[in-house]
Structure formats: C-alpha cells, structure tokens
Amino acid sequence: MQRDQLRFGEMAARGGNAGTAGAGGRGTGKSNYFSGRDEGDARSKQTKREGGRGGAAFDAQTWLLLLVNGLFAAANALSGTFVNVYLWKAKNDFALIGWFAFAHQITMALTFWLAGKWVKEHNKMNSLRLGVAVAALFYLIVLLLQQQAVHYVWLLGGVLGLSSGFFWLAFNVVYFEVTSPHNRDRFNGWAGLIGSGVGMIAPWISGWVITRMPGTSGYRLIFAVSLGIFVIGVVVSFFLRKRKVSGTYEWMYGYRTLAKPGSPWKPVFVALIAQGVREGVFGFLIGLMVYIATKNEMKIGNFSLITSAVGLVSFYVVGRWLKPAYRKICMLVGVAMMIAVILPFFWQVSYATLLMFGIGVALFMPLYTIPMTSSVFDIIGRDQDSAEHRVEYVVLRELGLNFGRMLGTIAFIIVVSWSTAPQVINWLLLGIGSSPLIAWLFMRNRLVPLQSGKFR
C-alpha cells in the first residue's frame, strides 16, 4: 500500500507528497487567499531577528493539519504493507500485488483531476474528510471480504485510490494556504518526522499482534484498529476551519500549462514522473520483500522500527537545518546514496541487506524529498496568477507523480510476469530506483527559490 506515506525507509515528507508554499501578497492591496498571511511573515522576520532557525512559527491550524496527517499516516502505517502481505499469503503472485497497486494509482489520478472542481469551487475540507472516511471504508471492506479479498484487488485498489485522491488533493491545497515560504522546509521536516515516528511504532505493534494471534485473526484486529483511527481522523478534521474558495476550476489548465512555450512546468512535470516511477514500486515491494525473506511479520515490524527511527532523526535534522541555497547539492547527494544502497542486493537479498537498504534510504531520503517537494510548491506560488490556480497546479503535480507510479508499476508487472529470478528483480530495482537521478537532472536549476518580493 502506498501513497505519498511510504514506509520502511521510503517515508516521504508527506509524502511524498506534501508540500507547502504560500506567499504573502504584500503590497498588492488586494484581498485574496494571501490575506492574513502578513502576520506569519512578520513572525518569520521577528524569528530571524531573534536568531531563530527554521523560519516562521506554526499557528494552531498548521499544527492541526499536521495532526490529521499524522492520524492518516498512523492508520496506514499500522496496516500498510500488511495488506500486501495479507494478499501475498492468500496467493503468492507478484503481478497480483502489482495490479492492486496499479488500481490504486489510476483511480487516485482520476480522483485528483475530477475532484479538483469540488476542492476549488466548494468545500475542500469535505474532500479531506471524505478521503479519511473512504480509507475507513477500505478497511471495512477488507474485514468483510477476509480471505476472499484476493479476488477483489481492483475493487480494493480503486477504493484506496479514491481515499488517497480526495485526502491528498485537499491536504496539499490547504497546506499551501496555511503555511508560508519561510517555514516550507520546516513543515516538510515535521511531516516526515511525524510520519517516521508513527512508522516506528505502528508496524512494530502490528507485527507483534499478528504473530501472536492464530491464523489471520491478527490481521483482522489490526485492520479494525486502522478503521477506528480513520474515524477519529474524520472527527478531528472538523476542527480545521473551512477555507475560503474562489475562482472556477479549469479542467484543461494543466495541459495548457505544459503546452505553453517556455513553461517552467515542462521539466518539472518530467521530474515528477521520474519521482513517481520509484514511488510506485518501492512503496509496496520493499515491505513485501522483507516478509518473503523472513516469513515473519514481526521482522517487518522490527525493520520498520529501525528504519523509521533513522528517518525520524534524519527528517528532523534536514527539516531544521536545510537552507534553500543548499537544495541542489543536498538533493544530488540524497539521490546518489538512494541508488547506492540498492547495490548490496546483487550480493544477496536477505534481511541484513534489506535492513542496510532501509537504513540508507531513511538516512538520505529527506535530502531528496524535502528539496523536491518544496521547490515544486515554490513554483506554484511564484506569482499571484499562479497561486490563484493552485488547485490546478496541485492536480498537475499529482498527475505527474501518478503517471510515474503507473509507469513503474506496469514495468514491474511486465517483468515479474516474465521472470521472478532474483537477478532479474535486482536489475529491475536498480533501474527503477535510479529514476530520482532523472528527477534531479530536470529540477537542478529550479531548486533555489526566487528572491523575496515574489509570490512564493
């Protein structure tokens, strides 16, 4: 199971998927979504004068948004890869797991595009709540189907895609609005920190419960707890204020943006596709590989505990200390190391080499995801016209990521349908795992934000 919360050394800063932006429309004299943001900018300047690090302080709504994100991440981390293991135990079929992921990804992409109108013109908070509620429905369906779930992977993947689409579209737009350019990297760091924290504890608890209960009863209990957490998430989300809406949703705005000569989104879109290629496969395969190598769910929990602990520290350090001027070199270092940690698989695929991989990715992933995410949202907020089309740009961003995920997953399905020999899988992992290098090549000249005075 994936989405922008990739576990086991794959945790993105939202991910993967989160971003912030926002911009203070100072000096425009206009009342728009930037209204009320000047206070945050003033706080940021005061923080800098006092020698503080990390930019502007978060207000209550920002912390509440992080809490909702944390609950969503916790529920998914609790069950996460165990859904894939549950399906694998019913039928040892890599292609089946791939089709489950593909159904998730294609439904998510369509949901982003179609729900964009609702989010821009109506109540975006209801979209976020619906995403959490549909996630609860997903686990309810799994509980009802039990062992028959393996015959309904397209249904399950579709429901999960609806959940991800509704939740992350609204989340990214709201999070664009409640944050400022001064705390963008810091927010991403906190999102990753919280994700890594729940990624440490939740899967370990799941593994412990599953291995100590007979048959599949442990799975059912964990899925039921996830359902309960999602319900709590819906309740908490009602404390988020309704956001102001304006403008009309333009269905083909993303296409026109890409077709425009000299558009900065052309290379960015390619970079997003490259980012998605890796996410689409590694998000579901690594945890499954741990189970196949160990035949023990508790090992998955231990794996997650260790790698997420490393990720927690790494996200904290990078989110707190990374400056925009260092994004280019930091992202390159992160990409290079994320590729390098795949190489031990050519020697042996075992719990030890998987753990080396997981720790390495957890350590260096923030250097890749935080600059990538922040920079894309910087471009969304580069001027007032761009910011007013933030919903369309968030949709465009997510479509790029999901096109990449689908490409990666289709490549995975084609390869495993031909051969599942270890060396074949290893070369597949290396090829797919190297796609972030393409993302860096297309983003390298867009990682440093514009000077102050622009709508960021």
Short mmCIF file of C-alpha atoms in Angstrom, two decimals, residues 31 104 121 142 210 315 370 388 402 408:
data_model
loop_
_atom_site.label_atom_id
_atom_site.label_comp_id
_atom_site.label_asym_id
_atom_site.label_seq_id
_atom_site.Cartn_x
_atom_site.Cartn_y
_atom_site.Cartn_z
CA SER A 31 -7.97 40.79 -0.68
CA HIS A 104 -4.88 2.35 -6.56
CA GLU A 121 -15.29 25.80 -6.06
CA VAL A 142 -11.18 -5.93 3.72
CA ILE A 210 -0.21 -10.64 14.05
CA PHE A 315 13.92 14.33 8.78
CA ILE A 370 12.31 17.91 1.02
CA GLU A 388 -4.75 31.57 -7.75
CA ASN A 402 0.79 9.15 -10.63
CA GLY A 408 6.87 1.99 -12.74
#
